[in-house]
Structures are given as C-alpha cells and as structure tokens.
C-alpha cells in the first residue's frame, strides 16, 4: 500500500522506555499483531505524559474521583502535564489525519473504557484517560492493545474510515 494511513500508538507499546518506571510495554502486543499493524499503517509513536513535560522514570499517577491526576507517593498534582500532553497528541492526530489510536490500556493518559480508580490499589473503574478522552472528542477511535487482534485493520484502512465495533 503506497501512502499508508497513519495511526497513533503509545510509544511504550513500541519499546520506547517512557513508562512511568522507565520501562516499556512491548510484551503487551503479540509480535504478529504489531507486524500486521506496521504492514497496513504508518505508526506515529506518542507518549502523552512525556510530551506533557513529565520525566522518565516518574512517580505512578492515577486519576482521582475529583478528576485530578495525582502521584502516588508525593501526592503531586500533575493534571496540567497530562492535559498538555493530551493536547499535543490531539494536534499530532489532526496534523496526520489519524482516525485510530492504539493506546496503553488502563493508563491515566491512554486508558480507554477502564482506568485505575485513583486509590493505587489496582482497582479499575469505568472511564477514560485524559488523552483517550480528548482523542475520542476529536472522533478518533481509541483502542487498547488487547483489541488489536479483533480489528479488521485492512478493511478499515481501505475504507479510509473507522467503523464502530
């Protein structure tokens, strides 16, 4: 396919060591799913937290019930950094015509549908991370890495649009 459609993807899923603990999440995507994705799409790696000015490594953070993003140990409010990173990702999506984003599940930035509840106990609640919510408002389809094998990527790329599951 000549001019491949572009999609956003969490940089940590591609092996960039931008995860809060300095690691990555390459083990979250089966190699065959990533290979298929790269054959069909041009992948644009993003890390909203780094793009928003947070360092790696950094304290874990979660979205609290008041909507603020707070770090686990120091209780620092990093909401502004998360919002800034989300806005940068939205700009990147617009500039590149991205209709899909494959983002890290459960993350306070990238989680779609389920995120940690702000108690730092591993409990999940229904909701979206800051970046996922901003992208969805733009009309970008946000999927987590576990949904990759379920997508009909070729059909979506050929149609130039994204159908809802």
mmCIF file of C-alpha atoms in Angstrom:
data_model
loop_
_atom_site.group_PDB
_atom_site.id
_atom_site.type_symbol
_atom_site.label_atom_id
_atom_site.label_comp_id
_atom_site.label_asym_id
_atom_site.label_seq_id
_atom_site.Cartn_x
_atom_site.Cartn_y
_atom_site.Cartn_z
ATOM 1 C CA UNK A 1 0.000 0.000 0.000
ATOM 2 C CA UNK A 2 1.601 3.275 -1.113
ATOM 3 C CA UNK A 3 0.560 6.110 1.163
ATOM 4 C CA UNK A 4 -0.338 4.212 4.273
ATOM 5 C CA UNK A 5 -2.917 5.727 6.602
ATOM 6 C CA UNK A 6 -1.387 6.938 9.848
ATOM 7 C CA UNK A 7 -2.360 5.933 13.354
ATOM 8 C CA UNK A 8 -1.193 6.991 16.782
ATOM 9 C CA UNK A 9 0.280 4.362 19.046
ATOM 10 C CA UNK A 10 1.577 4.543 22.594
ATOM 11 C CA UNK A 11 5.371 4.717 22.353
ATOM 12 C CA UNK A 12 5.750 2.308 25.279
ATOM 13 C CA UNK A 13 3.996 -0.376 23.210
ATOM 14 C CA UNK A 14 6.711 0.005 20.556
ATOM 15 C CA UNK A 15 9.545 -0.426 23.048
ATOM 16 C CA UNK A 16 10.311 3.153 23.973
ATOM 17 C CA UNK A 17 11.323 3.301 27.627
ATOM 18 C CA UNK A 18 8.841 6.022 28.545
ATOM 19 C CA UNK A 19 6.696 4.093 31.020
ATOM 20 C CA UNK A 20 6.473 5.654 34.494
ATOM 21 C CA UNK A 21 9.044 3.178 35.867
ATOM 22 C CA UNK A 22 11.489 3.714 32.997
ATOM 23 C CA UNK A 23 10.483 0.544 31.173
ATOM 24 C CA UNK A 24 8.199 -0.195 28.253
ATOM 25 C CA UNK A 25 5.217 -2.368 27.365
ATOM 26 C CA UNK A 26 6.442 -4.262 24.298
ATOM 27 C CA UNK A 27 5.226 -7.508 25.844
ATOM 28 C CA UNK A 28 1.638 -6.185 25.714
ATOM 29 C CA UNK A 29 1.275 -6.663 21.940
ATOM 30 C CA UNK A 30 1.814 -10.033 20.251
ATOM 31 C CA UNK A 31 4.538 -9.739 17.587
ATOM 32 C CA UNK A 32 2.167 -10.890 14.825
ATOM 33 C CA UNK A 33 -0.339 -8.167 15.696
ATOM 34 C CA UNK A 34 2.352 -5.490 15.619
ATOM 35 C CA UNK A 35 3.730 -6.821 12.321
ATOM 36 C CA UNK A 36 0.263 -6.703 10.778
ATOM 37 C CA UNK A 37 -0.277 -3.186 12.088
ATOM 38 C CA UNK A 38 3.025 -1.990 10.603
ATOM 39 C CA UNK A 39 2.189 -3.539 7.216
ATOM 40 C CA UNK A 40 -1.043 -1.585 6.971
ATOM 41 C CA UNK A 41 -0.384 1.676 8.815
ATOM 42 C CA UNK A 42 2.316 4.223 9.370
ATOM 43 C CA UNK A 43 2.739 4.217 13.132
ATOM 44 C CA UNK A 44 3.163 7.530 14.916
ATOM 45 C CA UNK A 45 4.535 6.942 18.403
ATOM 46 C CA UNK A 46 3.305 9.225 21.175
ATOM 47 C CA UNK A 47 3.777 9.374 24.916
ATOM 48 C CA UNK A 48 1.377 11.991 26.248
ATOM 49 C CA UNK A 49 2.991 12.039 29.674
ATOM 50 C CA UNK A 50 6.477 12.756 28.291
ATOM 51 C CA UNK A 51 5.045 15.164 25.708
ATOM 52 C CA UNK A 52 3.368 16.999 28.581
ATOM 53 C CA UNK A 53 6.687 17.511 30.333
ATOM 54 C CA UNK A 54 6.920 14.613 32.783
ATOM 55 C CA UNK A 55 10.244 12.813 33.141
ATOM 56 C CA UNK A 56 11.043 9.119 32.884
ATOM 57 C CA UNK A 57 11.104 7.492 35.332
ATOM 58 C CA UNK A 58 8.394 9.276 37.304
ATOM 59 C CA UNK A 59 6.031 8.526 40.137
ATOM 60 C CA UNK A 60 2.987 6.463 39.218
ATOM 61 C CA UNK A 61 -0.117 8.618 38.873
ATOM 62 C CA UNK A 62 -3.846 7.934 38.752
ATOM 63 C CA UNK A 63 -6.986 9.940 38.110
ATOM 64 C CA UNK A 64 -8.790 10.589 41.390
ATOM 65 C CA UNK A 65 -12.545 10.862 41.852
ATOM 66 C CA UNK A 66 -12.293 14.669 41.584
ATOM 67 C CA UNK A 67 -10.802 14.313 38.083
ATOM 68 C CA UNK A 68 -7.316 15.437 39.110
ATOM 69 C CA UNK A 69 -4.248 13.327 38.297
ATOM 70 C CA UNK A 70 -2.227 12.757 41.465
ATOM 71 C CA UNK A 71 1.085 10.961 42.012
ATOM 72 C CA UNK A 72 1.247 8.003 44.351
ATOM 73 C CA UNK A 73 3.974 8.937 46.835
ATOM 74 C CA UNK A 74 4.252 12.723 46.953
ATOM 75 C CA UNK A 75 0.620 13.491 46.118
ATOM 76 C CA UNK A 76 1.754 15.957 43.452
ATOM 77 C CA UNK A 77 -0.991 17.182 41.123
ATOM 78 C CA UNK A 78 0.190 16.508 37.547
ATOM 79 C CA UNK A 79 -3.128 17.208 35.862
ATOM 80 C CA UNK A 80 -1.734 20.133 33.859
ATOM 81 C CA UNK A 81 1.044 17.972 32.399
ATOM 82 C CA UNK A 82 -1.474 15.275 31.450
ATOM 83 C CA UNK A 83 -3.748 17.843 29.779
ATOM 84 C CA UNK A 84 -0.821 19.421 27.930
ATOM 85 C CA UNK A 85 0.327 16.028 26.635
ATOM 86 C CA UNK A 86 -3.222 15.171 25.559
ATOM 87 C CA UNK A 87 -3.496 18.421 23.614
ATOM 88 C CA UNK A 88 -0.177 17.768 21.878
ATOM 89 C CA UNK A 89 -1.345 14.261 20.927
ATOM 90 C CA UNK A 90 -4.601 15.716 19.584
ATOM 91 C CA UNK A 91 -2.605 18.146 17.450
ATOM 92 C CA UNK A 92 -0.448 15.296 16.123
ATOM 93 C CA UNK A 93 -3.580 13.270 15.303
ATOM 94 C CA UNK A 94 -5.160 16.214 13.442
ATOM 95 C CA UNK A 95 -1.972 17.078 11.537
ATOM 96 C CA UNK A 96 -1.568 13.467 10.382
ATOM 97 C CA UNK A 97 -5.207 12.611 9.709
ATOM 98 C CA UNK A 98 -5.187 9.828 12.284
ATOM 99 C CA UNK A 99 -8.539 8.078 12.655
ATOM 100 C CA UNK A 100 -7.327 5.381 15.066
ATOM 101 C CA UNK A 101 -5.136 5.411 18.161
ATOM 102 C CA UNK A 102 -3.790 2.243 19.782
ATOM 103 C CA UNK A 103 -3.141 3.257 23.362
ATOM 104 C CA UNK A 104 -1.958 1.512 26.523
ATOM 105 C CA UNK A 105 -4.868 0.126 28.454
ATOM 106 C CA UNK A 106 -5.746 1.323 31.967
ATOM 107 C CA UNK A 107 -3.289 4.240 31.835
ATOM 108 C CA UNK A 108 -4.345 7.604 33.305
ATOM 109 C CA UNK A 109 -3.396 9.108 29.938
ATOM 110 C CA UNK A 110 -4.192 6.392 27.442
ATOM 111 C CA UNK A 111 -6.747 4.072 29.056
ATOM 112 C CA UNK A 112 -9.992 3.678 27.158
ATOM 113 C CA UNK A 113 -13.060 2.288 28.889
ATOM 114 C CA UNK A 114 -11.267 1.249 32.084
ATOM 115 C CA UNK A 115 -8.730 3.109 34.204
ATOM 116 C CA UNK A 116 -7.345 2.741 37.697
ATOM 117 C CA UNK A 117 -9.601 4.340 40.315
ATOM 118 C CA UNK A 118 -7.130 6.710 41.993
ATOM 119 C CA UNK A 119 -6.614 4.594 45.109
ATOM 120 C CA UNK A 120 -3.380 2.960 43.841
ATOM 121 C CA UNK A 121 -4.786 -0.448 44.788
ATOM 122 C CA UNK A 122 -5.126 -1.831 41.254
ATOM 123 C CA UNK A 123 -8.896 -1.383 41.281
ATOM 124 C CA UNK A 124 -10.423 -0.475 37.908
ATOM 125 C CA UNK A 125 -13.360 1.817 37.190
ATOM 126 C CA UNK A 126 -15.186 2.675 34.016
ATOM 127 C CA UNK A 127 -13.640 5.725 32.377
ATOM 128 C CA UNK A 128 -11.064 7.127 30.004
ATOM 129 C CA UNK A 129 -7.595 8.510 30.482
ATOM 130 C CA UNK A 130 -7.009 12.185 29.730
ATOM 131 C CA UNK A 131 -5.567 11.658 26.228
ATOM 132 C CA UNK A 132 -8.066 8.953 25.283
ATOM 133 C CA UNK A 133 -10.950 11.276 26.190
ATOM 134 C CA UNK A 134 -9.515 14.176 24.155
ATOM 135 C CA UNK A 135 -8.920 11.954 21.111
ATOM 136 C CA UNK A 136 -12.414 10.482 21.304
ATOM 137 C CA UNK A 137 -13.871 14.016 21.276
ATOM 138 C CA UNK A 138 -11.971 14.554 18.004
ATOM 139 C CA UNK A 139 -13.601 11.465 16.540
ATOM 140 C CA UNK A 140 -10.503 9.274 16.779
ATOM 141 C CA UNK A 141 -11.252 5.651 17.524
ATOM 142 C CA UNK A 142 -9.248 4.678 20.597
ATOM 143 C CA UNK A 143 -8.477 1.011 21.170
ATOM 144 C CA UNK A 144 -6.304 -0.742 23.697
ATOM 145 C CA UNK A 145 -3.557 -3.133 22.752
ATOM 146 C CA UNK A 146 -5.659 -6.214 23.585
ATOM 147 C CA UNK A 147 -8.186 -5.289 20.872
ATOM 148 C CA UNK A 148 -5.648 -5.359 18.037
ATOM 149 C CA UNK A 149 -6.273 -8.955 17.045
ATOM 150 C CA UNK A 150 -10.030 -8.292 16.882
ATOM 151 C CA UNK A 151 -9.824 -5.342 14.494
ATOM 152 C CA UNK A 152 -10.314 -5.728 10.766
ATOM 153 C CA UNK A 153 -7.391 -3.443 10.050
ATOM 154 C CA UNK A 154 -7.242 -3.967 6.294
ATOM 155 C CA UNK A 155 -10.914 -3.116 5.839
ATOM 156 C CA UNK A 156 -10.636 -0.005 7.974
ATOM 157 C CA UNK A 157 -7.520 1.181 6.113
ATOM 158 C CA UNK A 158 -9.111 0.602 2.692
ATOM 159 C CA UNK A 159 -12.321 2.369 3.644
ATOM 160 C CA UNK A 160 -10.402 5.353 4.929
ATOM 161 C CA UNK A 161 -12.802 5.485 7.811
ATOM 162 C CA UNK A 162 -13.349 3.680 11.036
ATOM 163 C CA UNK A 163 -16.432 1.599 11.702
ATOM 164 C CA UNK A 164 -17.594 1.057 15.269
ATOM 165 C CA UNK A 165 -17.252 -2.468 16.613
#
